[in-house]
């Protein structure tokens, strides 16, 4: 059992999972269904298939099948950049002088630089298999758009990306990566859609938001023959694809007889966290093992810690189905936090249900504390982390320091979702001492929650 743990635990190619794990199959309280905003009845497969690919609709609605086979074409693509290493953070442990054992699962080893490629390739595959011409999507900071561009290039699909305007302007290199992979990139809100024109006339000079870009992308997908919309987080299907992260992590730990005590991940829409914890939460649900699971969110966009569990719109334009989730209200405009991937007003309904059932905990952290942890991690472990991922680093360090006080030898596993090479403006602000912490007031949150749909 006490095999020496290497710095990096690599699985072999043949150990890449052959099936995704659908944790909903083992949840007693299933996540609430998406509702049609007009009728307030659960969305049917037919209704959903106007927006999403057929196979993905099936996965979205499937609350009972625990394992869903990963098609060979997707597995072959995974082989180009997976399995992702599980790293023992020996250097960080030593620096912190903690008795805790820290591991991180690193998902930044691909050009898109994050875990998002795991679902992008799956969604592109099903779109291609259905004979579609292309897909539309939104992107905030740009990671999802990049991942989807790569996936679409691989399968020869057209890719139209609506990029939140402020990111489009601040991250020209992200935009060029997407264009290099053949995607068209439009700053949102734009004049190319009805909803975009409406938002522009109401809020001229707006920086845009994820919710608004989603509305535009959905409008284009549903008005263009041969196109469907794809989403990079929040949905059940995305958490399903991301379970590859957790399955690999579990396999690597099992190989060395290591049992995690605590699993930590950042939570924007909840896909990396949902994927990382899936097999562990499954064990917890089946009563086979227990874990502390901690979702980490920015103090500027605290859906779990200060939001409400209710049905809400997924987008600003209110064209998408209603989802029951922890939400700050779809009209909530998060302050300009540098972790663009964590600026969504809501949260995956699977994770929301698990949180409501007390199966996972949540914590919010301030931006400057996050970058302090990011800088420390970069200097000690070598990897320059994405600001989003650094939320998990922050809490992993905090928990390791608690272990130092108590002398407990806890095993901490956290998700290092990506690299921060395109976030150097944020690092620059931090390095120059110009980074600020934005925390919404109770009144701001109350105001946006007062506009929740009445269901
Ligand atoms: C998008 C993103 C996230 C947050 O998205 P989730 O769906 O909550 O996982 C976290 N880290 C990175 C690097 C991202 O790109």
Coordinates of C-alpha atoms and ligand atoms in Angstrom, one line a residue:
X1 CA 0.0 0.0 0.0
X2 CA 2.7 2.5 0.9
X3 CA 4.2 2.7 -2.5
X4 CA 6.3 5.9 -2.9
X5 CA 4.2 8.5 -4.5
X6 CA 5.9 10.1 -7.6
X7 CA 5.6 13.8 -8.2
X8 CA 3.4 13.1 -11.2
X9 CA 1.0 10.2 -11.3
X10 CA 0.4 9.4 -15.0
X11 CA -2.0 6.8 -16.0
X12 CA -1.3 4.9 -19.2
X13 CA -3.3 5.6 -22.4
X14 CA -5.3 2.4 -21.8
X15 CA -6.4 3.7 -18.5
X16 CA -8.4 6.6 -20.0
X17 CA -12.0 6.0 -18.9
X18 CA -14.1 4.3 -21.6
X19 CA -17.4 5.6 -20.1
X20 CA -18.4 8.9 -18.5
X21 CA -20.0 8.7 -15.0
X22 CA -23.4 10.2 -14.6
X23 CA -23.7 11.0 -10.9
X24 CA -27.4 11.9 -11.3
X25 CA -28.2 8.2 -11.5
X26 CA -27.2 7.8 -7.9
X27 CA -28.7 11.0 -6.5
X28 CA -31.7 10.5 -4.4
X29 CA -33.0 14.0 -5.0
X30 CA -32.5 14.5 -8.7
X31 CA -31.7 17.9 -10.0
X32 CA -34.8 19.8 -11.0
X33 CA -35.8 19.7 -14.7
X34 CA -35.3 22.6 -17.1
X35 CA -38.6 24.4 -17.6
X36 CA -40.1 26.0 -20.7
X37 CA -40.3 29.7 -19.8
X38 CA -43.6 30.0 -21.6
X39 CA -45.6 27.1 -20.2
X40 CA -43.5 26.5 -17.0
X41 CA -43.7 22.7 -17.9
X42 CA -40.5 20.6 -18.0
X43 CA -38.7 21.0 -21.3
X44 CA -39.4 18.0 -23.6
X45 CA -36.7 16.3 -25.7
X46 CA -38.5 17.8 -28.7
X47 CA -38.3 21.3 -27.5
X48 CA -34.7 21.0 -26.4
X49 CA -33.7 19.5 -29.8
X50 CA -34.4 22.8 -31.4
X51 CA -31.5 24.2 -29.5
X52 CA -29.2 21.3 -28.8
X53 CA -28.0 18.2 -30.7
X54 CA -30.2 15.2 -30.3
X55 CA -27.7 13.0 -28.5
X56 CA -26.8 15.7 -26.1
X57 CA -30.5 16.3 -25.3
X58 CA -30.7 12.6 -24.4
X59 CA -27.7 13.0 -22.1
X60 CA -29.2 16.1 -20.6
X61 CA -32.4 14.4 -19.6
X62 CA -30.9 11.1 -18.5
X63 CA -31.1 10.8 -14.7
X64 CA -30.8 7.1 -14.6
X65 CA -27.9 5.6 -16.6
X66 CA -24.8 5.6 -14.4
X67 CA -22.3 5.0 -17.1
X68 CA -22.4 6.3 -20.7
X69 CA -19.9 5.0 -23.2
X70 CA -17.4 7.5 -24.6
X71 CA -17.4 7.0 -28.4
X72 CA -14.1 5.9 -29.8
X73 CA -13.6 9.0 -31.9
X74 CA -13.7 11.1 -28.7
X75 CA -11.5 8.7 -26.9
X76 CA -9.0 9.0 -29.7
X77 CA -9.0 12.8 -29.4
X78 CA -8.6 12.5 -25.6
X79 CA -5.5 10.4 -26.2
X80 CA -3.8 13.5 -27.7
X81 CA -3.8 15.3 -24.4
X82 CA -5.0 12.9 -21.8
X83 CA -4.6 11.3 -19.3
X84 CA -3.9 14.5 -17.4
X85 CA -1.3 14.2 -14.6
X86 CA -2.3 14.1 -11.0
X87 CA 0.6 16.0 -9.3
X88 CA 1.7 15.6 -5.7
X89 CA 2.5 19.1 -4.6
X90 CA 5.6 18.1 -2.5
X91 CA 7.2 21.5 -3.0
X92 CA 4.1 23.4 -1.8
X93 CA 3.7 21.1 1.2
X94 CA 7.3 21.7 2.2
X95 CA 7.0 25.5 1.7
X96 CA 3.8 25.5 3.9
X97 CA 5.4 23.1 6.4
X98 CA 2.1 21.3 6.5
X99 CA 1.6 17.7 7.4
X100 CA -1.2 17.7 4.8
X101 CA -0.7 15.8 1.6
X102 CA -1.7 17.9 -1.4
X103 CA -2.5 16.7 -4.9
X104 CA -3.7 18.6 -7.9
X105 CA -5.2 17.4 -11.1
X106 CA -3.8 19.5 -13.9
X107 CA -6.1 20.2 -16.9
X108 CA -4.0 22.9 -18.5
X109 CA -1.9 20.6 -20.8
X110 CA -3.7 21.5 -24.1
X111 CA -3.6 24.5 -26.3
X112 CA -7.0 25.8 -25.0
X113 CA -5.3 25.7 -21.6
X114 CA -8.2 24.3 -19.6
X115 CA -10.5 21.4 -18.9
X116 CA -13.1 22.8 -21.3
X117 CA -11.8 20.8 -24.2
X118 CA -13.1 17.6 -22.5
X119 CA -16.7 18.7 -23.2
X120 CA -16.0 20.7 -26.4
X121 CA -14.8 17.7 -28.3
X122 CA -17.8 15.6 -27.1
X123 CA -20.3 18.3 -28.2
X124 CA -18.6 18.8 -31.5
X125 CA -18.6 15.1 -32.2
X126 CA -22.3 14.7 -31.6
X127 CA -23.0 17.7 -33.8
X128 CA -20.9 16.2 -36.6
X129 CA -22.6 12.8 -36.2
X130 CA -26.0 14.5 -36.5
X131 CA -24.9 15.9 -39.9
X132 CA -25.0 19.6 -38.7
X133 CA -23.1 22.3 -40.4
X134 CA -22.0 24.2 -37.4
X135 CA -22.5 25.3 -33.8
X136 CA -22.8 28.6 -32.0
X137 CA -21.7 29.5 -28.5
X138 CA -20.7 32.3 -26.2
X139 CA -17.4 32.8 -24.5
X140 CA -16.5 35.0 -21.5
X141 CA -12.8 35.0 -20.9
X142 CA -12.3 32.9 -24.0
X143 CA -11.3 29.5 -22.7
X144 CA -14.5 27.8 -23.8
X145 CA -14.5 29.5 -27.3
X146 CA -10.9 28.4 -27.8
X147 CA -11.7 24.8 -26.8
X148 CA -14.7 24.7 -29.0
X149 CA -12.8 26.2 -31.9
X150 CA -10.2 23.4 -31.6
X151 CA -12.9 20.7 -31.4
X152 CA -14.8 22.1 -34.4
X153 CA -11.6 22.3 -36.5
X154 CA -10.9 18.7 -35.7
X155 CA -14.3 17.6 -36.9
X156 CA -14.6 20.1 -39.7
X157 CA -17.6 22.1 -38.3
X158 CA -18.3 25.8 -38.6
X159 CA -18.0 27.6 -35.2
X160 CA -19.6 31.0 -34.4
X161 CA -18.5 32.5 -31.1
X162 CA -20.1 35.4 -29.3
X163 CA -17.4 36.8 -27.1
X164 CA -18.3 39.1 -24.2
X165 CA -17.2 42.5 -25.5
X166 CA -14.9 43.5 -22.7
X167 CA -12.9 40.3 -23.1
X168 CA -12.9 40.6 -26.9
X169 CA -11.2 44.0 -26.5
X170 CA -8.9 43.0 -23.6
X171 CA -7.9 39.6 -24.9
X172 CA -7.0 40.0 -28.6
X173 CA -4.7 37.0 -28.4
X174 CA -7.5 34.7 -27.3
X175 CA -9.5 35.9 -30.2
X176 CA -6.7 35.2 -32.6
X177 CA -6.3 31.6 -31.3
X178 CA -10.0 31.0 -32.1
X179 CA -9.6 32.5 -35.5
X180 CA -6.6 30.4 -36.2
X181 CA -8.7 27.3 -35.5
X182 CA -11.2 28.7 -38.0
X183 CA -13.9 30.1 -35.7
X184 CA -15.7 33.5 -36.4
X185 CA -15.6 35.7 -33.3
X186 CA -18.2 38.5 -32.7
X187 CA -18.1 40.9 -29.8
X188 CA -21.3 40.7 -27.8
X189 CA -23.7 42.5 -27.6
X190 CA -23.6 42.9 -31.3
X191 CA -25.8 44.3 -34.1
X192 CA -26.0 40.8 -35.7
X193 CA -28.9 39.6 -33.5
X194 CA -32.3 41.0 -32.4
X195 CA -31.5 40.6 -28.8
X196 CA -28.1 42.1 -29.2
X197 CA -29.6 45.2 -30.9
X198 CA -32.2 45.5 -28.1
X199 CA -29.5 45.3 -25.4
X200 CA -27.3 47.8 -27.2
X201 CA -30.2 50.3 -27.5
X202 CA -31.0 49.9 -23.8
X203 CA -27.4 49.9 -22.5
X204 CA -25.2 51.7 -25.1
X205 CA -21.6 51.2 -24.2
X206 CA -22.2 48.1 -22.1
X207 CA -19.2 45.7 -21.6
X208 CA -21.5 42.8 -22.3
X209 CA -22.0 39.7 -20.1
X210 CA -22.1 36.0 -20.4
X211 CA -25.9 36.0 -20.1
X212 CA -26.2 38.4 -22.9
X213 CA -23.7 36.5 -25.2
X214 CA -25.7 33.3 -24.5
X215 CA -28.9 35.0 -25.7
X216 CA -27.2 36.0 -29.0
X217 CA -25.7 32.6 -29.6
X218 CA -29.0 30.8 -29.0
X219 CA -30.8 33.2 -31.3
X220 CA -28.4 32.6 -34.1
X221 CA -28.5 28.8 -33.6
X222 CA -32.2 28.6 -33.6
X223 CA -32.6 30.9 -36.7
X224 CA -29.9 29.3 -38.8
X225 CA -30.6 25.9 -40.5
X226 CA -28.1 23.2 -39.7
X227 CA -26.8 24.9 -36.6
X228 CA -27.2 24.1 -32.9
X229 CA -26.1 25.9 -29.8
X230 CA -23.5 24.4 -27.4
X231 CA -22.7 25.5 -23.9
X232 CA -19.4 25.1 -22.0
X233 CA -20.7 24.7 -18.4
X234 CA -23.7 24.6 -16.2
X235 CA -25.6 21.8 -18.1
X236 CA -25.9 18.2 -16.9
X237 CA -24.3 17.0 -20.2
X238 CA -21.2 19.1 -19.6
X239 CA -20.8 17.8 -16.1
X240 CA -21.1 14.3 -17.5
X241 CA -18.3 14.9 -20.0
X242 CA -16.1 16.5 -17.4
X243 CA -16.4 13.3 -15.2
X244 CA -13.4 12.1 -17.1
X245 CA -11.4 14.4 -14.8
X246 CA -12.7 12.8 -11.6
X247 CA -12.5 9.2 -13.0
X248 CA -8.9 9.7 -13.9
X249 CA -8.2 11.3 -10.5
X250 CA -9.8 8.4 -8.7
X251 CA -8.0 5.8 -10.8
X252 CA -4.7 7.5 -10.1
X253 CA -5.3 7.7 -6.3
X254 CA -6.5 4.1 -6.2
X255 CA -3.4 2.9 -8.0
X256 CA -1.3 4.2 -5.0
X257 CA -3.8 3.3 -2.3
X258 CA -4.4 7.0 -1.5
X259 CA -7.7 8.0 0.0
X260 CA -8.7 11.7 -0.3
X261 CA -10.2 13.5 2.7
X262 CA -11.0 16.7 0.9
X263 CA -11.7 17.6 -2.7
X264 CA -11.6 21.3 -3.7
X265 CA -12.5 23.0 -6.9
X266 CA -13.4 26.4 -8.2
X267 CA -17.0 26.8 -9.3
X268 CA -18.2 29.1 -12.1
X269 CA -21.0 27.2 -13.8
X270 CA -19.8 24.1 -11.9
X271 CA -18.5 21.8 -14.7
X272 CA -15.0 21.2 -13.6
X273 CA -16.0 20.8 -10.0
X274 CA -18.9 18.5 -11.0
X275 CA -16.6 16.5 -13.1
X276 CA -13.8 16.2 -10.6
X277 CA -16.1 15.2 -7.7
X278 CA -18.4 12.9 -9.7
X279 CA -17.0 9.5 -8.7
X280 CA -16.3 10.6 -5.2
X281 CA -19.8 12.1 -4.8
X282 CA -21.1 8.8 -6.2
X283 CA -19.3 6.9 -3.4
X284 CA -20.7 9.3 -0.9
X285 CA -24.2 9.0 -2.2
X286 CA -24.0 5.2 -2.2
X287 CA -22.6 5.3 1.4
X288 CA -19.3 3.7 0.4
X289 CA -17.0 6.5 1.5
X290 CA -17.1 10.0 2.8
X291 CA -15.3 13.1 1.5
X292 CA -15.4 16.8 2.3
X293 CA -16.2 18.6 -1.0
X294 CA -15.6 22.3 -1.2
X295 CA -16.8 24.6 -4.0
X296 CA -14.8 27.8 -4.2
X297 CA -16.3 30.9 -5.8
X298 CA -15.3 34.6 -6.1
X299 CA -16.6 37.0 -3.5
X300 CA -17.7 39.2 -6.4
X301 CA -20.0 36.5 -7.8
X302 CA -21.1 34.4 -4.9
X303 CA -23.9 32.2 -6.3
X304 CA -23.7 29.4 -3.7
X305 CA -22.8 31.4 -0.6
X306 CA -25.1 34.4 -1.1
X307 CA -27.5 33.3 -3.8
X308 CA -31.0 31.7 -3.6
X309 CA -32.1 28.2 -4.7
X310 CA -34.8 29.0 -7.2
X311 CA -35.8 28.8 -10.8
X312 CA -34.1 31.4 -12.9
X313 CA -33.3 32.4 -16.4
X314 CA -29.9 31.1 -17.7
X315 CA -29.4 34.2 -19.9
X316 CA -30.0 37.9 -19.9
X317 CA -32.4 37.9 -22.9
X318 CA -34.6 35.3 -21.1
X319 CA -34.8 33.1 -24.2
X320 CA -33.3 30.0 -22.6
X321 CA -35.2 27.5 -20.5
X322 CA -35.5 28.1 -16.7
X323 CA -33.1 26.2 -14.5
X324 CA -33.5 25.6 -10.8
X325 CA -30.2 26.6 -9.3
X326 CA -28.3 28.7 -6.8
X327 CA -28.5 32.1 -8.4
X328 CA -27.8 35.7 -7.9
X329 CA -30.5 36.6 -10.5
X330 CA -30.0 36.7 -14.2
X331 CA -29.9 40.5 -14.1
X332 CA -26.9 40.4 -11.7
X333 CA -24.0 42.1 -13.3
X334 CA -20.9 40.9 -11.6
X335 CA -18.1 43.5 -11.0
X336 CA -15.1 43.2 -13.3
X337 CA -13.4 40.3 -11.5
X338 CA -10.4 38.9 -13.4
X339 CA -11.5 35.3 -13.2
X340 CA -13.8 35.7 -16.2
X341 CA -14.8 32.0 -16.1
X342 CA -16.4 32.4 -12.7
X343 CA -18.6 35.4 -13.5
X344 CA -21.8 33.5 -14.2
X345 CA -24.9 34.4 -12.1
X346 CA -26.1 30.8 -11.6
X347 CA -24.7 27.3 -11.0
X348 CA -25.2 23.8 -12.3
X349 CA -28.5 22.4 -11.2
X350 CA -26.8 19.1 -10.3
X351 CA -24.3 20.8 -7.9
X352 CA -27.1 23.1 -6.7
X353 CA -29.1 20.1 -5.6
X354 CA -26.1 18.5 -4.0
X355 CA -25.3 21.7 -2.1
X356 CA -28.9 22.0 -1.0
X357 CA -28.7 18.4 0.3
X358 CA -25.6 19.3 2.3
X359 CA -23.4 17.0 0.3
X360 CA -20.9 19.8 -0.7
X361 CA -19.8 23.0 1.0
X362 CA -19.0 26.3 -0.5
X363 CA -16.7 29.2 0.3
X364 CA -16.1 32.5 -1.4
X365 CA -12.7 34.2 -1.6
X366 CA -11.5 37.6 -2.5
X367 CA -9.6 38.3 -5.7
X368 CA -6.4 39.7 -4.0
X369 CA -6.2 36.7 -1.7
X370 CA -6.6 34.5 -4.8
X371 CA -3.8 36.1 -6.7
X372 CA -1.6 35.9 -3.7
X373 CA -2.1 32.2 -3.7
X374 CA -1.6 32.1 -7.5
X375 CA 1.7 33.9 -7.3
X376 CA 2.9 31.6 -4.5
X377 CA 1.9 28.5 -6.4
X378 CA 3.6 29.7 -9.6
X379 CA 6.8 30.3 -7.8
X380 CA 6.8 27.0 -5.9
X381 CA 5.1 24.5 -8.2
X382 CA 6.2 26.1 -11.5
X383 CA 2.8 26.3 -13.2
X384 CA 1.3 29.7 -13.9
X385 CA -2.3 29.1 -12.9
X386 CA -5.5 30.5 -14.4
X387 CA -7.2 33.0 -12.0
X388 CA -10.2 30.7 -11.9
X389 CA -8.1 27.7 -10.8
X390 CA -6.3 29.9 -8.2
X391 CA -9.6 30.0 -6.3
X392 CA -9.1 26.3 -5.6
X393 CA -5.4 26.9 -4.8
X394 CA -6.3 29.5 -2.2
X395 CA -8.6 27.2 -0.3
X396 CA -6.3 24.2 -0.6
X397 CA -3.5 26.3 0.9
X398 CA -5.9 27.6 3.7
X399 CA -6.9 24.0 4.5
X400 CA -3.3 22.8 4.5
X401 CA -2.4 25.6 6.9
X402 CA -5.2 24.5 9.2
X403 CA -3.7 21.0 9.2
X404 CA -0.4 22.6 10.2
X405 CA -2.2 24.0 13.3
X406 CA -4.0 20.8 14.2
X407 CA -1.2 18.5 13.1
X408 CA -3.7 16.5 11.0
X409 CA -2.3 14.6 8.0
X410 CA -5.2 15.2 5.7
X411 CA -5.1 14.4 2.0
X412 CA -6.3 17.3 -0.1
X413 CA -7.0 17.0 -3.8
X414 CA -7.8 20.1 -5.8
X415 CA -8.6 20.8 -9.5
X416 CA -6.0 22.9 -11.3
X417 CA -8.3 23.7 -14.2
X418 CA -5.9 25.7 -16.4
X419 CA -3.1 28.0 -17.1
X420 CA -3.1 31.8 -16.9
X421 CA -1.0 32.8 -20.0
X422 CA -3.9 34.9 -21.4
X423 CA -4.5 36.5 -18.0
X424 CA -1.4 38.5 -17.8
X425 CA -3.3 41.8 -17.6
X426 CA -4.8 40.5 -14.3
X427 CA -1.4 39.5 -13.1
X428 CA 0.0 42.9 -14.1
X429 CA -2.7 44.6 -12.0
X430 CA -1.8 42.4 -9.1
X431 CA 2.0 42.9 -9.5
X432 CA 1.5 46.6 -9.7
X433 CA -0.6 46.6 -6.5
X434 CA -3.6 47.9 -8.4
X435 CA -6.0 45.0 -8.0
X436 CA -9.2 45.7 -6.1
X437 CA -11.7 43.5 -4.4
X438 CA -15.3 43.9 -5.4
X439 CA -17.9 42.5 -3.1
X440 CA -21.6 43.1 -4.0
X441 CA -23.8 44.7 -1.3
X442 CA -26.8 42.8 0.1
X443 CA -29.0 45.4 -1.6
X444 CA -27.5 44.8 -5.0
X445 CA -28.1 41.0 -4.7
X446 CA -31.6 41.7 -3.3
X447 CA -32.4 43.9 -6.3
X448 CA -31.4 41.3 -8.9
X449 CA -33.1 38.4 -6.9
X450 CA -36.3 40.5 -6.8
X451 CA -36.5 39.9 -10.6
X452 CA -36.5 36.1 -10.4
X453 CA -39.3 34.6 -12.5
X454 CA -42.4 33.6 -10.5
X455 CA -42.6 29.8 -10.7
Ligands
LIG1 C1 -14.3 28.1 -17.4 C2 -13.2 27.9 -16.4 C3 -13.6 27.6 -15.1 C4 -15.0 27.7 -14.6 O1 -15.9 26.9 -15.2 P1 -16.7 25.7 -14.5 O2 -17.7 25.3 -15.5 O3 -17.2 26.2 -13.2 O4 -15.7 24.6 -14.3 C5 -12.6 27.3 -14.2 N1 -11.3 27.3 -14.6 C6 -10.9 27.5 -15.9 C7 -9.5 27.5 -16.2 C8 -11.9 27.9 -16.8 O5 -11.5 28.1 -18.1

